Amino acid sequence: MLDARRGARKEFDKPGTDSADLVVDGGRAEEAVGAGALSVGVPGDKSVSHRALLAALLPGAPAVLTVRHANPGGAVRALLPAMRALGVDVAADGGTLTVRRGALPVPQQAREHPDVTAWPAGVPYVETGGSSAAARLLIGVLAGSGTAAVVDGDEVLRHRPMDWLIDPLAELGADIAYLGDDGCLPVWVKGPVCRPGRTVELRVGSAQARSGVLLAVAAAGLPATVRHPVRSRDHTERMLAAFGGVLEEGDGELVWGGTAFEVPEVIEVPADPSLAAYPVAAHLLWGDGGTLRVPGVCLNPTRTGFFEVLRRGGADIAYEYEAGRGPRGGEPVGTVVVRGGLDGVESVRVDEPALLHALIDEVPLLAVVAARLPGTSWLGCAQELRFKETDRLTTTARMAGAFGARVEVAADGLTVRGGAPLRAGVVPGFEDHRIAMAAATLAGCLPGRTTVRGGACHRTSFPDFADVQRAVGARIAKDPV
């Protein structure tokens, strides 16, 4: 089913014009060279922010929930109008989100879809933009709470797979109908999960599938067993456990006890390790000495794969865990400390599914770092990347190739043959925030000027990407308005 829709997705061959370019001049700013120790902060974790917001829709949630240090990017912002469409008011003040249940009327107006002749009458319409996490996790919460709604997304999201979440929810009794193409948005959540004690098998290792099912059974108060093929990010499990939920983990499976839990009035979101990876990579690529510190980062081992792969290769990356306080939202937190550069690192290798999932968002960045190493690197177990905002295996190879890198695409990964001379120039960002930020990070260590087409799409996850990179010495032009 997935392969059949490949032609309908947004064409990655054509770099879009939906956002402004990023212009990067190579070389580190003089004030950062030899500065000794630099410290830079990054925004809150995108995945934890999504889950913290959706906690307001769970049973046992307070009337007013405050989420602190939430990620300010477009992917999280996509959830705000969706929640308002369900009658939940969300007020934003910087990185603080205040969520009030039942504070708004529920609108029921849907936009048109060429393949839908009639929308269901009297059903709230919930639109999640291009955020797959917002859509999938919200479907799980709605199916668990028994809240009828139509969930939709933009044209790109409408062609991304939803069946590997909808199918296990249906096994648990949920009544969910596709209103357009089978397996894709828009979907109509009509009835709740209602079969206790069932065991469901997930077809993919995506944390969004597992989290959607867990949020459904947690919202419904139903015991269930969820079997999964690979260990991936476990923010939902940690959050529910921090709320007092009973969850047992075994080899390849999770058992949710169906017991009550209590959502606190305040949830603190740690800094995003996937975003911390960009200043860390820039510091390593320059390799001009000194120490970089990134404080307050989520050090959940299902998210630190980028750092771990480079540590295995010989890079000097260490963690300083916070003392004297408990984890934030169930997440371990600390400072990432980076010293020196990539001297002595020959190549990197990813050939374990769990390791790949611990760095799945950083594959484009790891590929461009590998292009600067002398040896041949392999980034495998990554077939899921073909179904992100773009086919990230292909777009990563094309972006890196525009610099002169030698990157070969396989069915499930990338071979990066290091040692090729790299050059600045005009490179595609493919309107994919991970591709664009990886390109801009590599450009900072190359002589000359690089223009990343559509590079300002970084606002999806990292609105202040350019500011943070400048803080560690990058010479990136200000984003056009």
Coordinates of C-alpha atoms in Angstrom, one line a residue:
M1 CA 0.0 0.0 0.0
L2 CA 2.8 2.4 0.9
D3 CA 4.7 2.1 -2.4
A4 CA 1.6 2.5 -4.5
R5 CA 1.2 6.1 -3.3
R6 CA 4.8 7.2 -3.9
G7 CA 3.9 9.1 -7.1
A8 CA 1.1 11.1 -5.3
R9 CA 3.4 12.7 -2.7
K10 CA 4.9 16.1 -3.1
E11 CA 7.7 15.9 -5.6
F12 CA 11.1 16.2 -3.9
D13 CA 12.8 16.6 -7.3
K14 CA 11.6 20.2 -7.5
P15 CA 13.0 22.4 -4.7
G16 CA 10.0 24.4 -3.6
T17 CA 9.6 28.1 -3.1
D18 CA 7.5 28.0 0.0
S19 CA 10.1 29.6 2.2
A20 CA 13.1 31.9 1.9
D21 CA 16.7 30.8 1.2
L22 CA 19.4 30.5 3.8
V23 CA 22.8 32.1 2.9
V24 CA 25.8 30.7 4.7
D25 CA 29.4 32.0 4.4
G26 CA 32.0 29.4 5.3
G27 CA 34.4 29.7 8.3
R28 CA 33.8 30.3 11.9
A29 CA 33.4 33.8 13.2
E30 CA 36.6 35.2 14.7
E31 CA 35.0 35.8 18.2
A32 CA 34.1 32.1 18.5
V33 CA 37.5 30.8 17.4
G34 CA 39.6 29.9 20.5
A35 CA 36.9 31.2 22.8
G36 CA 37.6 28.4 25.2
A37 CA 34.1 27.5 26.3
L38 CA 30.9 28.3 24.6
S39 CA 27.4 27.6 25.9
V40 CA 24.2 27.7 23.8
G41 CA 20.6 26.7 24.5
V42 CA 18.2 25.0 22.1
P43 CA 14.3 25.0 22.1
G44 CA 12.2 22.4 23.9
D45 CA 11.8 18.9 22.5
K46 CA 9.2 18.7 19.7
S47 CA 8.1 15.2 20.5
V48 CA 7.7 15.9 24.2
S49 CA 5.9 19.2 23.5
H50 CA 3.3 17.3 21.3
R51 CA 2.6 14.8 24.1
A52 CA 2.5 17.4 26.8
L53 CA -0.2 19.4 24.9
L54 CA -2.2 16.3 24.2
A55 CA -2.1 15.3 27.9
A56 CA -4.7 18.1 28.4
L57 CA -7.2 15.9 26.6
L58 CA -6.6 12.8 28.8
P59 CA -8.8 11.8 31.7
G60 CA -7.4 13.2 35.0
A61 CA -6.0 16.3 33.3
P62 CA -6.4 19.6 35.2
A63 CA -8.8 22.3 34.0
V64 CA -5.7 24.4 33.2
L65 CA -2.4 22.8 32.1
T66 CA 0.8 24.8 31.7
V67 CA 3.5 23.5 29.4
R68 CA 6.8 25.2 29.9
H69 CA 9.7 25.5 27.4
A70 CA 7.5 24.0 24.6
N71 CA 9.0 23.8 21.1
P72 CA 7.9 26.9 19.2
G73 CA 8.2 25.4 15.7
G74 CA 5.5 25.0 13.1
A75 CA 5.0 21.3 13.8
V76 CA 4.0 22.0 17.4
R77 CA 2.0 25.1 16.4
A78 CA 0.0 22.9 14.0
L79 CA -1.6 21.2 17.1
L80 CA -2.9 24.5 18.5
P81 CA -5.7 25.2 16.1
A82 CA -6.5 21.5 16.1
M83 CA -7.1 21.6 19.9
R84 CA -9.1 24.8 19.6
A85 CA -11.3 23.0 17.1
L86 CA -12.1 20.6 20.0
G87 CA -13.0 23.4 22.3
V88 CA -9.7 23.6 24.1
D89 CA -8.1 27.1 24.4
V90 CA -4.3 27.3 24.0
A91 CA -2.6 30.6 24.8
A92 CA 1.1 31.0 23.9
D93 CA 3.5 33.3 25.8
G94 CA 7.0 32.6 24.4
G95 CA 7.7 29.0 25.2
T96 CA 4.9 28.7 27.8
L97 CA 1.6 27.3 26.6
T98 CA -1.5 27.5 28.8
V99 CA -4.2 25.0 28.0
R100 CA -7.8 25.4 29.2
R101 CA -10.3 22.6 28.6
G102 CA -13.8 23.4 27.4
A103 CA -13.1 27.1 27.0
L104 CA -14.1 27.5 23.4
P105 CA -17.1 26.6 21.2
V106 CA -16.5 23.7 18.9
P107 CA -16.5 24.8 15.2
Q108 CA -17.6 22.3 12.6
Q109 CA -16.6 23.7 9.2
A110 CA -14.4 21.6 7.0
R111 CA -12.4 22.6 4.0
E112 CA -13.0 20.9 0.7
H113 CA -11.3 17.7 -0.5
P114 CA -11.5 16.7 -4.1
D115 CA -12.2 13.1 -3.3
V116 CA -14.8 13.7 -0.6
T117 CA -18.3 14.4 -1.8
A118 CA -19.8 15.0 1.6
W119 CA -18.3 15.7 5.0
P120 CA -20.1 14.2 8.0
A121 CA -22.5 16.7 9.4
G122 CA -22.2 18.0 13.0
V123 CA -18.7 16.6 13.5
P124 CA -15.7 18.8 14.5
Y125 CA -13.1 19.3 11.8
V126 CA -9.5 19.1 13.1
E127 CA -6.7 20.1 10.7
T128 CA -3.0 19.4 11.6
G129 CA -1.1 21.1 8.8
G130 CA 1.9 19.0 7.8
S131 CA 2.7 17.5 11.2
S132 CA 2.4 13.7 11.1
A133 CA 3.0 13.5 14.9
A134 CA 0.2 15.9 15.6
A135 CA -2.2 14.0 13.4
R136 CA -1.3 10.4 14.5
L137 CA -1.2 11.1 18.3
L138 CA -4.4 13.1 18.1
I139 CA -6.2 10.3 16.4
G140 CA -5.1 8.0 19.2
V141 CA -6.4 10.4 21.9
L142 CA -9.7 10.9 20.1
A143 CA -10.2 7.1 19.6
G144 CA -9.5 6.6 23.3
S145 CA -11.7 9.3 24.6
G146 CA -14.6 8.6 22.2
T147 CA -14.5 12.1 20.7
A148 CA -15.9 12.1 17.2
A149 CA -13.9 14.3 14.8
V150 CA -12.6 14.5 11.3
V151 CA -8.7 14.7 11.3
D152 CA -7.1 16.1 8.3
G153 CA -3.7 17.6 7.1
D154 CA -2.2 19.4 4.3
E155 CA -1.6 18.0 0.8
V156 CA 1.7 16.4 1.7
L157 CA 0.4 14.8 5.0
R158 CA -2.6 13.5 3.1
H159 CA -0.3 11.2 1.2
R160 CA 1.6 9.9 4.3
P161 CA 0.6 6.5 5.7
M162 CA -1.9 6.3 8.5
D163 CA -3.0 2.7 8.2
W164 CA -0.3 1.3 10.5
L165 CA -1.9 3.3 13.3
I166 CA -5.6 3.0 12.2
D167 CA -5.4 -0.8 11.8
P168 CA -4.3 -1.6 15.4
L169 CA -6.9 0.9 16.8
A170 CA -9.6 -0.9 14.8
E171 CA -8.4 -4.2 16.4
L172 CA -9.1 -2.5 19.7
G173 CA -12.6 -1.7 18.6
A174 CA -12.3 1.8 17.3
D175 CA -14.6 2.9 14.4
I176 CA -12.5 5.0 12.1
A177 CA -13.4 5.7 8.4
Y178 CA -11.2 6.9 5.6
L179 CA -12.8 9.9 3.8
G180 CA -10.3 10.0 0.9
D181 CA -7.7 7.5 -0.1
D182 CA -7.6 4.2 1.9
G183 CA -4.8 4.4 4.5
C184 CA -4.5 8.2 4.4
L185 CA -6.0 11.4 5.8
P186 CA -8.7 12.7 6.1
V187 CA -10.1 10.2 8.6
W188 CA -13.4 10.3 10.6
V189 CA -13.0 9.0 14.1
K190 CA -16.5 7.7 14.8
G191 CA -16.3 5.4 17.8
P192 CA -13.9 4.6 20.6
V193 CA -11.6 1.7 21.4
C194 CA -13.7 -0.7 23.5
R195 CA -12.1 -4.1 23.6
P196 CA -10.1 -4.6 26.8
G197 CA -7.2 -7.0 27.2
R198 CA -6.4 -7.3 23.5
T199 CA -2.9 -7.7 22.1
V200 CA -2.0 -5.7 19.0
E201 CA 1.0 -6.1 16.8
L202 CA 2.5 -3.0 15.2
R203 CA 3.9 -3.4 11.7
V204 CA 6.4 -0.6 12.0
G205 CA 8.9 0.6 14.6
S206 CA 7.7 4.2 14.5
A207 CA 7.1 5.7 17.9
Q208 CA 4.1 7.6 16.5
A209 CA 2.3 4.3 15.9
R210 CA 3.1 2.9 19.4
S211 CA 2.3 6.3 21.0
G212 CA -1.0 6.6 19.2
V213 CA -2.2 3.2 20.5
L214 CA -0.9 3.8 24.0
L215 CA -2.6 7.2 24.2
A216 CA -5.8 5.6 23.0
V217 CA -5.9 2.8 25.6
A218 CA -4.7 5.3 28.3
A219 CA -7.6 7.7 27.4
A220 CA -10.1 4.8 27.4
G221 CA -8.8 3.2 30.6
L222 CA -8.5 -0.1 28.9
P223 CA -5.7 -2.7 29.6
A224 CA -3.9 -3.7 26.4
T225 CA -0.6 -5.3 25.2
V226 CA 1.2 -3.6 22.4
R227 CA 3.9 -5.6 20.5
H228 CA 6.4 -3.6 18.4
P229 CA 9.3 -4.7 16.1
V230 CA 11.9 -2.3 17.4
R231 CA 12.7 -0.1 20.3
S232 CA 12.2 3.6 19.4
R233 CA 11.6 6.9 21.3
D234 CA 9.6 6.2 24.4
H235 CA 8.4 9.6 25.5
T236 CA 4.8 8.5 25.8
E237 CA 5.7 5.6 28.1
R238 CA 7.8 7.8 30.3
M239 CA 5.1 10.5 30.4
L240 CA 2.4 8.1 31.4
A241 CA 4.6 6.5 34.0
A242 CA 5.4 9.9 35.4
F243 CA 1.6 10.6 35.7
G244 CA 1.3 7.4 37.8
G245 CA 0.1 5.0 35.1
V246 CA 1.1 1.3 35.4
L247 CA 3.1 0.2 32.4
E248 CA 5.2 -2.9 32.1
E249 CA 7.9 -3.4 29.4
G250 CA 9.1 -6.7 28.1
D251 CA 11.1 -7.8 25.1
G252 CA 9.3 -6.2 22.2
E253 CA 6.1 -5.5 24.0
L254 CA 4.4 -3.1 26.4
V255 CA 1.6 -3.9 28.8
W256 CA -0.7 -1.1 29.8
G257 CA -2.6 -1.8 33.0
G258 CA -5.6 0.3 32.3
T259 CA -5.3 2.1 35.7
A260 CA -6.1 5.7 36.4
F261 CA -3.4 8.4 36.4
E262 CA -3.2 12.1 37.1
V263 CA -1.8 14.7 34.8
P264 CA 0.0 17.4 36.7
E265 CA -0.8 21.1 36.4
V266 CA 2.7 21.9 35.0
I267 CA 4.8 19.9 32.5
E268 CA 8.3 21.0 31.8
V269 CA 9.8 20.2 28.4
P270 CA 13.5 19.5 28.2
A271 CA 15.6 20.8 25.3
D272 CA 15.5 18.8 22.1
P273 CA 18.5 16.5 21.5
S274 CA 17.8 16.5 17.7
L275 CA 18.1 20.3 17.7
A276 CA 21.2 20.2 19.9
A277 CA 22.8 18.0 17.2
Y278 CA 23.2 21.0 14.9
P279 CA 25.5 23.2 17.0
V280 CA 27.3 20.1 18.1
A281 CA 27.9 19.0 14.5
A282 CA 29.0 22.6 13.6
H283 CA 31.5 22.7 16.4
L284 CA 32.9 19.3 15.4
L285 CA 33.1 20.2 11.7
W286 CA 35.1 23.3 12.4
G287 CA 37.4 21.4 14.7
D288 CA 39.3 24.5 15.9
G289 CA 39.4 23.5 19.6
G290 CA 37.5 24.8 22.6
T291 CA 34.5 23.3 24.4
L292 CA 30.8 23.6 23.5
R293 CA 28.1 23.1 26.2
V294 CA 24.4 22.6 25.4
P295 CA 22.5 22.6 28.7
G296 CA 19.1 21.2 29.7
V297 CA 19.0 18.6 26.9
C298 CA 16.8 15.5 27.0
L299 CA 19.2 12.6 27.4
N300 CA 16.7 9.8 26.9
P301 CA 18.8 7.0 25.3
T302 CA 16.2 6.5 22.6
R303 CA 17.0 10.0 21.4
T304 CA 20.8 10.3 21.8
G305 CA 21.9 8.1 18.9
F306 CA 23.6 10.9 16.9
F307 CA 25.9 11.6 19.8
E308 CA 26.5 7.9 20.5
V309 CA 27.5 7.1 16.9
L310 CA 30.1 9.9 16.9
R311 CA 31.3 8.9 20.4
R312 CA 31.8 5.3 19.1
G313 CA 33.8 6.8 16.3
G314 CA 36.1 8.7 18.7
A315 CA 34.5 12.1 19.0
D316 CA 34.8 13.7 22.5
I317 CA 31.2 14.1 23.5
A318 CA 30.2 13.7 27.2
Y319 CA 27.0 14.1 29.3
E320 CA 26.7 15.9 32.6
Y321 CA 23.4 14.8 34.1
E322 CA 21.5 17.3 36.2
A323 CA 21.7 16.6 39.9
G324 CA 19.2 17.5 42.7
R325 CA 16.1 17.3 40.6
G326 CA 13.9 14.7 39.1
P327 CA 13.4 14.1 35.4
R328 CA 11.2 16.5 33.4
G329 CA 8.1 14.7 32.2
G330 CA 9.8 11.4 33.0
E331 CA 12.9 12.4 30.9
P332 CA 16.5 12.4 32.1
V333 CA 18.1 15.8 31.5
G334 CA 21.7 17.2 31.4
T335 CA 24.3 19.1 29.5
V336 CA 26.0 17.8 26.3
V337 CA 29.7 18.7 26.4
V338 CA 31.7 18.6 23.2
R339 CA 35.5 19.1 23.0
G340 CA 37.6 19.4 19.9
G341 CA 36.7 18.2 16.4
L342 CA 36.6 15.0 14.3
D343 CA 40.3 14.2 14.2
G344 CA 40.7 10.5 14.5
V345 CA 37.1 9.7 13.5
E346 CA 37.5 7.6 10.3
S347 CA 33.8 6.7 9.6
V348 CA 30.5 6.0 11.3
R349 CA 28.2 3.0 11.0
V350 CA 24.5 2.5 11.9
D351 CA 23.3 -1.1 11.4
E352 CA 21.0 -1.7 14.3
P353 CA 17.3 -0.7 14.1
A354 CA 17.2 0.7 17.7
L355 CA 20.2 2.8 17.0
L356 CA 18.7 4.2 13.8
H357 CA 15.5 5.1 15.6
A358 CA 17.6 6.9 18.3
L359 CA 18.9 9.2 15.5
I360 CA 16.2 9.0 12.9
D361 CA 15.7 12.7 12.6
E362 CA 19.4 13.3 12.4
V363 CA 20.2 11.0 9.4
P364 CA 20.7 13.9 7.0
L365 CA 23.0 15.6 9.4
L366 CA 25.0 12.5 10.2
A367 CA 25.3 11.9 6.4
V368 CA 26.9 15.3 5.8
V369 CA 29.3 14.8 8.8
A370 CA 30.2 11.4 7.4
A371 CA 31.0 13.2 4.1
R372 CA 33.8 15.0 5.9
L373 CA 35.4 11.8 7.3
P374 CA 38.1 9.9 5.3
G375 CA 36.4 6.5 5.4
T376 CA 33.2 4.9 4.1
S377 CA 30.2 5.2 6.4
W378 CA 26.9 3.2 6.3
L379 CA 23.6 4.5 7.7
G380 CA 21.2 1.6 7.5
C381 CA 17.9 0.2 8.8
A382 CA 16.4 3.5 7.5
Q383 CA 13.7 2.5 5.1
E384 CA 11.1 4.4 7.2
L385 CA 12.8 7.7 6.1
R386 CA 11.3 7.2 2.7
F387 CA 7.9 8.3 4.2
K388 CA 8.9 11.5 6.0
E389 CA 8.2 15.0 4.7
T390 CA 10.3 13.9 1.7
D391 CA 11.9 10.6 0.8
R392 CA 14.8 11.5 3.0
L393 CA 17.2 8.9 1.7
T394 CA 17.0 10.4 -1.8
T395 CA 16.8 14.0 -0.7
T396 CA 19.7 13.6 1.6
A397 CA 21.8 12.1 -1.1
R398 CA 20.9 14.8 -3.6
M399 CA 21.6 17.6 -1.1
A400 CA 25.0 16.2 -0.1
G401 CA 25.8 15.5 -3.7
A402 CA 25.2 19.2 -4.5
F403 CA 28.3 19.8 -2.3
G404 CA 30.3 17.2 -4.1
A405 CA 29.8 14.4 -1.6
R406 CA 29.6 10.8 -2.8
V407 CA 26.4 9.3 -1.3
E408 CA 24.8 6.2 -2.7
V409 CA 21.1 5.3 -1.9
A410 CA 20.2 1.8 -1.0
A411 CA 16.7 0.4 -0.3
D412 CA 17.2 0.9 3.4
G413 CA 20.0 3.3 3.9
L414 CA 22.9 5.4 2.6
T415 CA 26.5 4.7 1.9
V416 CA 28.7 7.8 2.3
R417 CA 32.2 7.6 0.7
G418 CA 34.2 10.2 2.5
G419 CA 37.3 12.0 1.4
A420 CA 35.7 13.7 -1.7
P421 CA 36.5 17.4 -2.1
L422 CA 33.4 19.4 -1.0
R423 CA 32.5 22.9 -2.3
A424 CA 30.1 25.7 -1.5
G425 CA 27.4 26.6 -3.9
V426 CA 23.7 26.5 -4.4
V427 CA 22.1 23.4 -2.9
P428 CA 18.5 22.2 -2.5
G429 CA 16.7 22.2 0.8
F430 CA 13.6 20.4 -0.7
E431 CA 11.3 22.3 1.7
D432 CA 12.3 19.7 4.4
H433 CA 13.6 21.2 7.6
R434 CA 16.0 18.4 8.4
I435 CA 17.6 18.5 5.0
A436 CA 17.9 22.3 5.0
M437 CA 19.5 22.5 8.4
A438 CA 21.9 19.7 7.6
A439 CA 23.0 21.6 4.5
A440 CA 23.4 24.9 6.3
T441 CA 25.5 23.1 9.0
L442 CA 27.9 21.5 6.5
A443 CA 28.1 24.8 4.6
G444 CA 29.6 26.6 7.6
C445 CA 32.8 24.6 7.4
L446 CA 33.4 25.0 3.6
P447 CA 35.1 28.1 2.1
G448 CA 32.9 30.3 0.1
R449 CA 29.2 31.1 0.1
T450 CA 26.4 28.6 0.1
T451 CA 22.7 29.2 -0.6
V452 CA 20.3 26.7 0.7
R453 CA 17.2 26.9 -1.4
G454 CA 14.0 27.2 0.7
G455 CA 16.2 26.8 3.8
A456 CA 14.0 28.9 6.0
C457 CA 11.7 25.9 6.3
H458 CA 13.8 25.2 9.4
R459 CA 11.0 27.1 11.2
T460 CA 9.1 23.8 11.2
S461 CA 11.1 22.5 14.2
F462 CA 13.8 25.1 15.0
P463 CA 12.7 28.7 14.4
D464 CA 15.9 30.2 15.9
F465 CA 18.2 27.8 14.1
A466 CA 20.2 30.6 12.5
D467 CA 20.6 32.5 15.8
V468 CA 21.8 29.4 17.6
Q469 CA 24.3 28.5 14.9
R470 CA 25.5 32.1 14.9
A471 CA 26.0 31.9 18.7
V472 CA 28.6 29.1 18.1
G473 CA 30.3 30.9 15.3
A474 CA 28.3 30.3 12.1
R475 CA 28.0 33.1 9.6
I476 CA 24.4 32.7 8.5
A477 CA 22.5 35.7 7.1
K478 CA 19.4 36.8 8.9
D479 CA 16.2 35.1 7.6
P480 CA 14.2 37.3 5.3
V481 CA 10.7 38.0 6.7

